[in-house]
CSV table of C-alpha atoms and ligand atoms in Angstrom, one decimal:
chain,number,residue,atom,x,y,z
A,183,MET,CA,-0.4,0.2,0.0
A,184,THR,CA,1.0,3.4,-0.7
A,185,LYS,CA,3.0,5.1,2.0
A,186,ALA,CA,3.2,9.3,2.8
A,187,SER,CA,5.5,11.3,1.0
A,188,THR,CA,8.1,12.9,3.5
A,189,HIS,CA,7.4,16.9,4.3
A,190,ALA,CA,7.3,19.1,7.5
A,191,HIS,CA,4.2,18.1,9.9
A,192,ASN,CA,3.4,14.9,8.0
A,193,PRO,CA,1.2,13.8,10.7
A,194,PHE,CA,1.6,10.1,9.2
A,195,GLU,CA,5.7,10.3,9.0
A,196,GLU,CA,5.5,11.2,13.0
A,197,VAL,CA,3.4,8.7,13.6
A,198,ASN,CA,6.2,5.9,11.6
A,199,GLU,CA,9.2,7.7,13.9
A,200,LYS,CA,8.3,6.6,17.0
A,201,VAL,CA,6.8,3.5,15.6
A,202,LYS,CA,11.2,3.2,13.7
A,203,LYS,CA,12.6,4.5,16.9
A,204,ALA,CA,10.3,1.5,19.2
A,205,GLY,CA,11.8,-0.6,16.6
A,206,GLU,CA,15.4,0.5,17.0
A,207,PHE,CA,14.1,-1.0,20.8
A,208,LEU,CA,12.8,-3.8,20.1
A,209,ASN,CA,15.8,-4.7,17.8
A,210,LEU,CA,12.4,-5.3,14.5
A,211,LYS,CA,14.2,-6.2,10.9
A,212,PRO,CA,13.9,-3.7,8.4
A,213,GLY,CA,11.2,-5.4,6.2
A,214,LEU,CA,9.3,-5.3,9.5
A,215,LEU,CA,9.0,-2.1,10.0
A,216,ASP,CA,7.9,-1.9,7.0
A,217,VAL,CA,4.6,-3.8,7.2
A,218,LEU,CA,4.2,-1.3,10.7
A,219,THR,CA,4.9,1.5,8.7
A,220,SER,CA,2.6,1.0,5.6
A,221,CYS,CA,-1.3,0.9,5.9
A,222,GLU,CA,-3.0,-2.0,4.6
A,223,ARG,CA,-5.9,-0.9,3.0
A,224,GLU,CA,-6.4,2.5,1.7
A,225,VAL,CA,-10.2,3.8,0.3
A,226,VAL,CA,-10.7,7.0,-0.7
A,227,ILE,CA,-14.8,7.7,-2.2
A,228,SER,CA,-16.5,10.7,-3.5
A,229,ILE,CA,-19.5,11.7,-1.1
A,230,PRO,CA,-22.0,13.9,-4.0
A,231,LEU,CA,-24.5,16.1,-1.5
A,232,ARG,CA,-27.8,17.7,-2.2
A,233,ARG,CA,-27.3,21.5,-1.9
A,234,GLN,CA,-30.0,23.4,-2.8
A,235,ASP,CA,-30.8,23.0,-6.5
A,236,ASP,CA,-27.3,20.9,-6.9
A,237,VAL,CA,-24.5,19.0,-6.2
A,238,GLU,CA,-21.3,19.6,-3.9
A,239,VAL,CA,-19.3,16.4,-4.1
A,240,LEU,CA,-17.2,15.5,-0.7
A,241,THR,CA,-14.3,13.1,-0.7
A,242,GLY,CA,-14.4,10.6,1.8
A,243,TYR,CA,-12.0,8.3,3.1
A,244,ARG,CA,-11.6,4.5,5.4
A,245,VAL,CA,-7.6,3.7,6.2
A,246,GLN,CA,-7.3,0.4,7.6
A,247,HIS,CA,-3.6,0.4,9.5
A,248,SER,CA,-3.7,-3.3,10.5
A,249,SER,CA,-5.9,-5.9,11.2
A,250,ALA,CA,-2.4,-8.1,12.7
A,251,ARG,CA,-4.0,-8.7,16.5
A,252,GLY,CA,-7.9,-8.3,14.8
A,253,PRO,CA,-10.5,-6.7,13.5
A,254,ARG,CA,-9.6,-2.7,12.9
A,255,LYS,CA,-11.3,-0.3,14.6
A,256,GLY,CA,-11.1,3.3,14.4
A,257,GLY,CA,-13.5,6.8,14.2
A,258,ILE,CA,-15.2,8.6,11.3
A,259,ARG,CA,-14.2,12.2,11.3
A,260,PHE,CA,-16.0,15.0,10.2
A,261,HIS,CA,-13.6,18.1,10.1
A,262,GLN,CA,-12.9,20.4,6.5
A,263,ASP,CA,-8.9,19.3,7.2
A,264,VAL,CA,-9.5,15.6,6.9
A,265,ASP,CA,-6.9,14.4,4.6
A,266,LEU,CA,-5.3,10.8,3.3
A,267,ASN,CA,-2.3,11.6,5.5
A,268,GLU,CA,-4.3,12.9,8.5
A,269,VAL,CA,-6.5,9.8,8.4
A,270,ARG,CA,-3.3,6.8,7.6
A,271,ALA,CA,-1.9,9.0,10.9
A,272,LEU,CA,-5.1,8.8,12.9
A,273,ALA,CA,-6.0,4.5,11.6
A,274,SER,CA,-2.1,4.0,12.9
A,275,LEU,CA,-2.4,5.6,15.8
A,276,MET,CA,-5.8,3.2,16.5
A,277,THR,CA,-2.9,0.1,15.8
A,278,TRP,CA,-0.7,1.3,18.7
A,279,LYS,CA,-4.0,2.0,20.8
A,280,THR,CA,-5.5,-0.8,20.5
A,281,SER,CA,-2.0,-2.8,21.2
A,282,LEU,CA,-0.9,-0.9,24.2
A,283,ILE,CA,-4.5,-1.4,26.1
A,284,ASP,CA,-4.7,-5.3,25.1
A,285,VAL,CA,-8.4,-5.1,22.9
A,286,PRO,CA,-8.5,-7.3,20.5
A,287,PHE,CA,-8.2,-5.0,17.6
A,288,GLY,CA,-6.0,-3.7,14.6
A,289,GLY,CA,-6.2,-0.2,13.7
A,290,ALA,CA,-8.0,1.7,11.6
A,291,LYS,CA,-10.1,5.4,10.6
A,292,GLY,CA,-12.6,7.0,8.1
A,293,GLY,CA,-13.2,10.9,7.8
A,294,VAL,CA,-15.1,13.3,5.7
A,295,ALA,CA,-13.5,16.3,4.2
A,296,VAL,CA,-16.5,18.6,5.3
A,297,ASP,CA,-17.0,21.2,8.3
A,298,ALA,CA,-19.6,19.9,10.4
A,299,THR,CA,-20.9,22.7,11.9
A,300,LYS,CA,-22.5,24.1,9.2
A,301,LEU,CA,-24.3,20.8,7.9
A,302,SER,CA,-28.1,20.6,8.7
A,303,VAL,CA,-29.1,17.6,10.3
A,304,ILE,CA,-30.2,16.1,6.9
A,305,GLU,CA,-26.7,16.6,4.8
A,306,LYS,CA,-24.9,14.7,8.2
A,307,GLU,CA,-27.4,11.8,7.8
A,308,GLU,CA,-27.2,11.9,4.1
A,309,ILE,CA,-23.2,11.7,4.1
A,310,ILE,CA,-22.8,8.9,6.8
A,311,ARG,CA,-25.2,7.1,4.8
A,312,ARG,CA,-23.8,7.4,1.2
A,313,TRP,CA,-20.1,6.9,3.1
A,314,THR,CA,-21.4,3.6,5.2
A,315,ARG,CA,-23.2,2.2,1.5
A,316,SER,CA,-19.8,2.9,-0.6
A,317,LEU,CA,-17.6,1.4,2.5
A,318,VAL,CA,-20.2,-1.9,3.0
A,319,HIS,CA,-17.5,-4.1,1.6
A,320,VAL,CA,-14.8,-3.0,3.7
A,321,LEU,CA,-17.1,-2.9,7.3
A,322,GLY,CA,-18.2,-5.2,9.5
A,323,HIS,CA,-17.9,-6.6,13.5
A,324,HIS,CA,-15.2,-9.0,12.1
A,325,ARG,CA,-13.6,-6.9,10.0
A,326,ASP,CA,-13.7,-3.2,10.8
A,327,ILE,CA,-15.8,-1.1,13.0
A,328,PRO,CA,-16.0,2.4,13.0
A,329,ALA,CA,-17.0,4.7,16.2
A,330,PRO,CA,-17.1,8.7,17.0
A,331,ASP,CA,-14.8,10.6,16.3
A,332,MET,CA,-14.5,15.1,15.9
A,333,GLY,CA,-17.9,16.1,14.1
A,334,THR,CA,-19.6,12.9,14.5
A,335,ASP,CA,-21.8,11.4,17.5
A,336,ALA,CA,-23.9,8.5,18.5
A,337,LYS,CA,-26.9,9.9,16.7
A,338,THR,CA,-24.4,9.8,13.5
A,339,MET,CA,-23.0,6.6,14.6
A,340,ALA,CA,-27.0,5.3,14.9
A,341,TRP,CA,-27.6,6.0,10.7
A,342,LEU,CA,-24.8,4.2,9.8
A,343,MET,CA,-25.7,1.1,12.4
A,344,ASP,CA,-29.5,1.6,10.5
A,345,GLU,CA,-27.1,1.6,6.6
A,346,PHE,CA,-25.4,-1.0,7.4
A,347,HIS,CA,-28.4,-3.2,8.9
A,348,ARG,CA,-30.7,-2.4,5.2
A,349,LEU,CA,-27.4,-3.9,3.3
A,350,GLU,CA,-26.1,-6.9,5.5
A,351,GLY,CA,-28.7,-7.8,8.3
A,352,PHE,CA,-29.0,-7.4,11.9
A,353,GLN,CA,-25.6,-6.6,13.4
A,354,PRO,CA,-25.5,-3.9,16.2
A,355,ALA,CA,-21.2,-4.9,16.6
A,356,CYS,CA,-21.0,-3.0,13.1
A,357,VAL,CA,-20.4,-0.2,15.3
A,358,THR,CA,-20.0,0.9,18.7
A,359,GLY,CA,-20.3,4.6,20.6
A,360,LYS,CA,-23.8,4.7,19.6
A,361,PRO,CA,-26.7,5.7,20.9
A,362,VAL,CA,-27.4,3.9,24.8
A,363,GLU,CA,-31.4,3.2,23.7
A,364,LEU,CA,-30.4,1.3,20.3
A,365,PHE,CA,-28.0,-0.6,21.7
A,366,GLY,CA,-24.9,1.3,22.9
A,367,ALA,CA,-23.2,0.7,26.4
A,368,PRO,CA,-23.8,3.1,29.4
A,369,GLY,CA,-20.6,4.3,29.9
A,370,ARG,CA,-19.0,5.2,26.9
A,371,GLU,CA,-20.0,8.1,25.5
A,372,GLU,CA,-18.0,9.4,28.8
A,373,ALA,CA,-15.2,6.7,28.5
A,374,THR,CA,-12.5,8.8,26.5
A,375,GLY,CA,-12.8,11.9,29.1
A,376,ARG,CA,-12.8,9.9,32.1
A,377,GLY,CA,-9.7,8.0,31.3
A,378,VAL,CA,-8.4,11.4,30.3
A,379,ALA,CA,-9.1,12.2,33.8
A,380,ARG,CA,-8.2,9.1,35.7
A,381,ILE,CA,-4.7,9.6,33.8
A,382,ALA,CA,-4.0,13.4,35.1
A,383,ALA,CA,-4.5,11.8,38.6
A,384,ALA,CA,-1.9,8.7,38.6
A,385,THR,CA,0.3,11.1,36.5
A,386,LEU,CA,0.1,13.6,39.1
A,387,THR,CA,0.4,11.2,42.2
A,388,GLU,CA,3.5,9.0,40.1
A,389,ASN,CA,5.0,12.4,40.7
A,390,GLY,CA,4.4,12.7,44.1
A,391,LYS,CA,1.9,15.4,43.6
A,392,LYS,CA,-1.7,15.8,44.9
A,393,PRO,CA,-5.3,15.5,42.6
A,394,LYS,CA,-6.8,17.3,45.0
A,395,GLY,CA,-7.1,21.2,44.2
A,396,ALA,CA,-4.2,20.6,41.3
A,397,THR,CA,-5.3,23.5,38.3
A,398,VAL,CA,-6.5,21.6,35.4
A,399,VAL,CA,-6.5,23.8,32.1
A,400,ILE,CA,-8.5,21.9,28.7
A,401,GLN,CA,-8.9,22.8,25.4
A,402,GLY,CA,-11.7,21.5,23.7
A,403,PHE,CA,-15.4,20.8,24.9
A,404,GLY,CA,-16.4,18.0,22.5
A,405,ASN,CA,-17.1,14.5,24.0
A,406,VAL,CA,-13.6,14.7,25.1
A,407,GLY,CA,-12.9,18.1,26.8
A,408,LYS,CA,-16.4,18.2,28.1
A,409,PHE,CA,-16.1,14.9,29.7
A,410,ALA,CA,-12.9,15.3,31.8
A,411,ALA,CA,-12.9,18.0,32.7
A,412,LEU,CA,-16.0,16.5,34.8
A,413,GLY,CA,-14.1,13.6,35.4
A,414,CYS,CA,-11.4,16.3,37.1
A,415,GLU,CA,-13.6,18.1,39.0
A,416,GLU,CA,-15.3,14.4,40.4
A,417,LEU,CA,-11.4,14.1,41.4
A,418,GLY,CA,-10.7,17.2,43.1
A,419,MET,CA,-8.7,19.1,40.6
A,420,LYS,CA,-10.0,22.7,39.4
A,421,VAL,CA,-10.6,23.3,35.9
A,422,ILE,CA,-9.6,26.8,35.8
A,423,ALA,CA,-10.0,27.4,32.0
A,424,ILE,CA,-11.8,25.9,29.1
A,425,SER,CA,-12.0,26.6,25.8
A,426,ASP,CA,-14.2,25.7,22.1
A,427,VAL,CA,-13.8,26.5,18.8
A,428,THR,CA,-16.0,30.0,19.9
A,429,GLY,CA,-13.0,30.6,22.3
A,430,GLY,CA,-12.4,30.6,26.3
A,431,VAL,CA,-13.6,31.1,29.7
A,432,VAL,CA,-11.5,31.2,33.0
A,433,ASP,CA,-11.6,31.0,36.5
A,434,LYS,CA,-8.7,30.8,38.8
A,435,LYS,CA,-10.9,29.6,41.6
A,436,GLY,CA,-12.3,27.0,39.8
A,437,LEU,CA,-15.2,26.8,37.2
A,438,ASP,CA,-18.6,25.0,37.5
A,439,ILE,CA,-18.1,22.5,34.6
A,440,LYS,CA,-22.1,21.2,34.8
A,441,SER,CA,-23.1,24.8,34.3
A,442,LEU,CA,-20.8,25.7,31.9
A,443,GLN,CA,-22.5,22.9,29.6
A,444,THR,CA,-26.3,24.1,29.9
A,445,HIS,CA,-25.0,26.2,26.6
A,446,PRO,CA,-25.0,25.3,23.0
A,447,THR,CA,-21.0,26.9,23.1
A,448,LEU,CA,-18.9,28.9,25.3
A,449,ALA,CA,-19.7,32.2,23.2
A,450,ASN,CA,-22.9,31.6,25.5
A,451,ALA,CA,-21.7,31.3,29.0
A,452,GLU,CA,-22.1,34.3,31.2
A,453,VAL,CA,-17.6,34.4,32.6
A,454,SER,CA,-16.4,37.4,33.7
A,455,GLU,CA,-12.9,36.5,31.9
A,456,ARG,CA,-12.0,35.7,28.3
A,457,VAL,CA,-9.7,33.9,26.6
A,458,GLY,CA,-8.8,33.2,23.0
A,459,SER,CA,-8.9,29.1,21.2
A,460,SER,CA,-5.6,28.8,21.2
A,461,GLU,CA,-4.3,31.0,24.2
A,462,VAL,CA,-6.3,28.8,26.3
A,463,LEU,CA,-2.7,26.5,25.8
A,464,GLU,CA,-0.4,29.4,27.3
A,465,ILE,CA,-2.3,29.5,30.6
A,466,GLU,CA,0.0,28.7,33.8
A,467,CYS,CA,-1.7,25.6,35.0
A,468,ASP,CA,-0.3,22.1,36.9
A,469,VAL,CA,-2.2,19.7,34.1
A,470,LEU,CA,-3.0,20.7,30.6
A,471,ILE,CA,-4.8,18.8,28.4
A,472,PRO,CA,-5.7,19.9,24.7
A,473,ALA,CA,-8.6,17.7,23.9
A,474,ALA,CA,-9.5,19.6,20.3
A,475,LEU,CA,-7.4,19.5,17.4
A,476,GLY,CA,-4.0,17.5,16.6
A,477,GLY,CA,-1.0,20.0,15.8
A,478,VAL,CA,-1.8,22.6,18.2
A,479,ILE,CA,1.2,22.4,20.4
A,480,ASN,CA,4.4,23.1,18.2
A,481,GLU,CA,7.3,25.3,17.7
A,482,SER,CA,4.8,28.3,17.6
A,483,ASN,CA,3.9,28.4,21.0
A,484,ALA,CA,6.0,25.0,22.6
A,485,ASP,CA,8.0,27.6,24.7
A,486,ARG,CA,4.7,29.5,25.9
A,487,ILE,CA,3.7,26.4,27.7
A,488,LYS,CA,3.7,26.9,31.2
A,489,THR,CA,2.7,23.4,32.9
A,490,ASP,CA,4.0,20.7,34.4
A,491,PHE,CA,2.0,17.9,33.3
A,492,ILE,CA,0.6,17.3,29.4
A,493,ILE,CA,-2.1,14.9,28.9
A,494,GLU,CA,-2.9,13.9,25.4
A,495,GLY,CA,-6.6,13.7,24.8
A,496,ALA,CA,-6.9,14.8,21.3
A,497,ASN,CA,-4.9,12.6,19.2
A,498,GLN,CA,-1.1,13.5,18.3
A,499,PRO,CA,-1.8,17.6,19.9
A,500,ILE,CA,1.8,17.8,19.7
A,501,THR,CA,3.6,18.2,17.0
A,502,SER,CA,7.6,16.0,17.1
A,503,ALA,CA,9.1,19.5,17.4
A,504,ALA,CA,7.4,21.1,20.5
A,505,ASP,CA,7.7,17.1,21.7
A,506,ARG,CA,11.5,17.8,21.8
A,507,ILE,CA,11.2,21.5,23.2
A,508,LEU,CA,9.0,20.7,26.1
A,509,ARG,CA,10.2,17.1,27.2
A,510,GLU,CA,13.6,19.2,27.7
A,511,ALA,CA,12.3,22.0,29.6
A,512,GLY,CA,10.9,19.1,31.9
A,513,VAL,CA,7.5,18.6,31.6
A,514,VAL,CA,6.0,14.9,32.1
A,515,ILE,CA,4.0,14.1,28.2
A,516,VAL,CA,1.4,11.7,28.9
A,517,PRO,CA,1.0,10.3,24.7
A,518,ASP,CA,-2.6,9.8,22.9
A,519,ILE,CA,-2.3,6.3,23.0
A,520,LEU,CA,-2.9,6.1,26.4
A,521,ALA,CA,-3.8,9.2,27.9
A,522,ASN,CA,-7.3,8.6,25.6
A,523,SER,CA,-7.6,5.1,25.3
A,524,GLY,CA,-10.6,5.1,26.8
A,525,GLY,CA,-12.9,5.7,24.6
A,526,VAL,CA,-11.9,2.6,22.7
A,527,MET,CA,-12.1,0.4,25.7
A,528,GLY,CA,-15.2,1.4,25.5
A,529,SER,CA,-15.8,0.1,22.2
A,530,TYR,CA,-14.3,-2.9,23.0
A,531,PHE,CA,-17.3,-3.4,26.1
A,532,GLU,CA,-19.0,-2.0,23.6
A,533,TRP,CA,-18.8,-4.6,21.2
A,534,THR,CA,-18.4,-7.6,23.3
A,535,GLN,CA,-21.7,-6.9,24.5
A,536,ASN,CA,-23.5,-6.6,21.7
A,537,ILE,CA,-21.7,-9.7,20.2
A,538,GLN,CA,-23.0,-11.4,23.4
A,539,GLU,CA,-26.4,-10.2,23.3
A,540,PHE,CA,-26.2,-9.0,27.0
A,541,SER,CA,-25.5,-5.6,28.6
A,542,TRP,CA,-23.5,-4.4,31.3
A,543,PRO,CA,-24.6,-2.1,34.0
A,544,ILE,CA,-22.6,1.5,33.8
A,545,ASP,CA,-20.7,0.7,37.6
A,546,LYS,CA,-19.1,-2.8,36.1
A,547,PHE,CA,-18.2,-0.8,32.6
A,548,ARG,CA,-16.6,2.0,35.0
A,549,ARG,CA,-14.3,-0.8,36.8
A,550,GLU,CA,-13.6,-2.9,34.2
A,551,LEU,CA,-12.4,0.5,32.0
A,552,ASP,CA,-10.5,2.0,34.8
A,553,SER,CA,-8.6,-1.4,36.1
A,554,ARG,CA,-7.9,-1.8,32.3
A,555,MET,CA,-6.6,1.4,32.0
A,556,GLU,CA,-4.5,1.4,35.9
A,557,LYS,CA,-3.0,-1.6,34.3
A,558,ALA,CA,-2.1,0.3,30.8
A,559,PHE,CA,-0.3,3.5,32.5
A,560,GLY,CA,1.6,1.0,34.9
A,561,GLN,CA,3.0,-0.8,32.2
A,562,THR,CA,4.1,2.4,30.4
A,563,HIS,CA,5.7,3.1,33.0
A,564,LYS,CA,7.8,0.4,34.3
A,565,VAL,CA,9.1,0.3,30.4
A,566,SER,CA,9.9,3.8,31.1
A,567,LYS,CA,12.3,2.8,34.2
A,568,LYS,CA,13.2,-0.1,31.8
A,569,TYR,CA,14.4,1.6,29.0
A,570,LYS,CA,15.4,5.3,30.8
A,571,VAL,CA,12.7,6.4,27.8
A,572,ASP,CA,10.2,8.9,28.5
A,573,LEU,CA,6.1,7.4,28.2
A,574,ARG,CA,5.7,8.4,24.7
A,575,THR,CA,8.3,6.3,23.6
A,576,ALA,CA,7.6,3.5,26.4
A,577,ALA,CA,3.9,3.6,24.8
A,578,PHE,CA,4.8,2.8,21.8
A,579,ILE,CA,7.9,-0.1,22.4
A,580,VAL,CA,5.5,-1.9,23.9
A,581,ALA,CA,2.3,-1.5,21.7
A,582,VAL,CA,4.8,-2.5,18.6
A,583,GLU,CA,6.1,-5.0,20.1
A,584,ARG,CA,2.9,-7.2,20.4
A,585,VAL,CA,1.7,-6.0,16.8
A,586,ALA,CA,5.3,-7.2,15.6
A,587,ASN,CA,4.6,-10.7,17.7
A,588,SER,CA,1.8,-10.6,16.3
A,589,PHE,CA,2.9,-10.7,12.8
A,590,GLU,CA,4.8,-13.1,12.8
A,591,LEU,CA,3.1,-15.4,14.9
A,592,ARG,CA,0.7,-15.2,11.6
A,593,GLY,CA,2.8,-15.7,9.3
A,594,SER,CA,4.7,-13.0,7.2
A,595,LEU,CA,4.5,-15.6,3.6
A,596,VAL,CA,1.9,-14.7,1.4
B,228,LIG,P1,-16.0,16.9,19.7
B,228,LIG,O1,-15.9,17.2,17.8
B,228,LIG,O2,-17.3,16.2,20.3
B,228,LIG,O3,-15.5,18.3,20.0
B,228,LIG,C1,-14.4,19.0,19.4
B,228,LIG,C2,-14.0,20.1,21.0
B,228,LIG,O4,-13.1,21.2,20.2
B,228,LIG,C3,-15.5,21.2,20.5
B,228,LIG,O5,-15.4,21.8,21.7
B,228,LIG,C4,-15.3,22.2,19.4
B,228,LIG,O6,-15.2,23.5,19.8
B,228,LIG,C5,-13.2,22.3,20.0
B,228,LIG,N1,-12.4,23.0,18.6
B,228,LIG,C6,-12.6,22.5,17.2
B,228,LIG,N2,-12.2,23.2,17.2
B,228,LIG,C7,-11.2,24.0,18.0
B,228,LIG,C8,-10.1,25.5,17.6
B,228,LIG,N3,-9.6,25.5,16.0
B,228,LIG,N4,-9.4,25.6,18.4
B,228,LIG,C9,-10.5,25.1,20.0
B,228,LIG,N5,-11.7,24.0,20.2
B,228,LIG,C10,-11.4,23.9,19.2
B,228,LIG,O7,-14.6,15.8,19.3
B,228,LIG,P2,-14.2,15.0,19.9
B,228,LIG,O8,-14.8,13.6,20.0
B,228,LIG,O9,-14.4,15.8,21.4
B,228,LIG,O10,-12.4,14.6,19.7
B,228,LIG,C11,-11.3,15.6,20.2
B,228,LIG,C12,-10.3,14.8,20.2
B,228,LIG,O11,-10.0,14.0,21.1
B,228,LIG,C13,-10.1,14.5,18.9
B,228,LIG,O12,-8.5,14.5,18.5
B,228,LIG,C14,-9.8,12.6,18.7
B,228,LIG,O13,-9.8,12.2,17.8
B,228,LIG,C15,-9.8,12.6,19.6
B,228,LIG,N6,-10.9,11.3,20.7
B,228,LIG,C16,-12.2,11.3,20.8
B,228,LIG,C17,-12.3,10.1,21.5
B,228,LIG,C18,-13.9,9.8,21.5
B,228,LIG,O14,-13.9,9.0,22.4
B,228,LIG,N7,-15.0,11.2,21.3
B,228,LIG,C19,-12.1,8.8,21.9
B,228,LIG,C20,-9.7,9.4,21.5
B,228,LIG,C21,-9.5,10.4,20.6
C-alpha cells in the first residue's frame, strides 16, 4: 500500500518516526518495520451531497492500517481539514492504542472533509449513509468497526448502523458509540474523558503531587473535553480554563463545568474572563489537557506553555518538534495512545456486549475501564524505567512489540 511522502508536519510520518524509534529498541528487522509503517488498505470515495438545487461532491476516506491483532477499529471524523495523511496517521495510532491497552483489535480510521458545524441534520445523515453504502464491503463486526470522532456522535453512529442493517442484516456490533437506547453501552460516551481525567490524577500521584486542588486547563469542550473536565472535578482537581472553537473561559477559583454545559457553545456562557481558543494553552497550570485538534502545540508556541504535565486528550496535539522542546524543559507528557485510550476500551466493551447480546450495568463498565487503564498506565511506566525513555517512547515500545509478535506468529509468507 501507498506510504506517505516526507514533508514537514506530515502526521503519518510523525507516527512512523515513533514506530521506528520503538523498533530500534526492539531490534526489529527493516522489512517488519516497513510492514508496521504501511497501511493495509486505503479507500477514497466521493460523496455527492444535495445542496439546494445543485450537488457538492465531498471526499470521504477509510484507511485500515493493521489487522494483525484483530478486526480494525477506529472513528470517523467530519472536519474540513481531513485528508489522506491525517486519516493514515489516525488509523496507525489506533493500531498502537488498541495494542497498548491489549484489546483484540487492529487499527483503522475514517473521515469526510467537511465542516460539520455547517451541516444540517439531514445533510449529516445523508453523508454518513452514503459513506456506509460506499464502504460496506470493507466494514463489519469482524472486519472493521467504526465509532464517533470529531464532528460525529452517537446519532451519526445510529444512522450508520441502520444503513448497515439495510444492506447486511441485523449486526449491532458493526459500529460502536451508538446511543444507549439503540445497542449502545452505558458508560461509552463518557469513557474517553473519564480515562483522561484518571490518567491525569494518576500522573500527578506518580510524580509525588496531590490531584486534590491541582489546576487544570483544557482545550476542547466536546465529547473528550467535557467529560475530562467533569472527571477532573470529580477527582478534586480545579478546572481553571476551558475553550471550544468559539473561544475560552477562565476562572482561577475554578469553573462550574455543569453550568457551562447548559450553553450550546462557550460563547454564550456568562463569565468575567475570556481567552482565545489557542491562547488557553498558554495559561499557567499544573495539568494541561489539549482535547480538540491535532498539532495545536508546535514550534510556534511550545516555549510559551507553562505547565508541568500534559495529558493528550486529542490525537497528536503536540508535533514532534514541540515534544522535544517540552521534554527538554522537563514537562511530563502522557501520550495520546495511552491518555485517550478509554474511548476504544469503552468501544471494546460495547462490541463484546453486542456480540453476546447482553448488557453490563454502568458500574461494571466503569470498574473494568478504570482497572484496565491503570494496568496500561503501570506497564508504560515500567517500560519507561526499564529503557530509561519518555512515556511516549515507552508506550510505543509496548504497542509495537505486541503487533510485531502477532504479525510474525500469523506467518508473513503470502
Ligand atoms: P468533538 O467534535 O466532540 O469536540 C471537539 C471540540 O474541539 C469542540 O468543543 C470544538 O468546539 C473544539 N474545537 C474545534 N476546533 C477548535 C479550535 N480551532 N480551537 C479550539 N477548540 C476547537 O470531538 P471529540 O470527540 O471530543 O474529539 C476531540 C479529540 O479527541 C480529537 O482529536 C479526537 O480524535 C480525539 N479522541 C476522541 C475520542 C472519542 O471517543 N470521542 C477518543 C479518542 C480520541
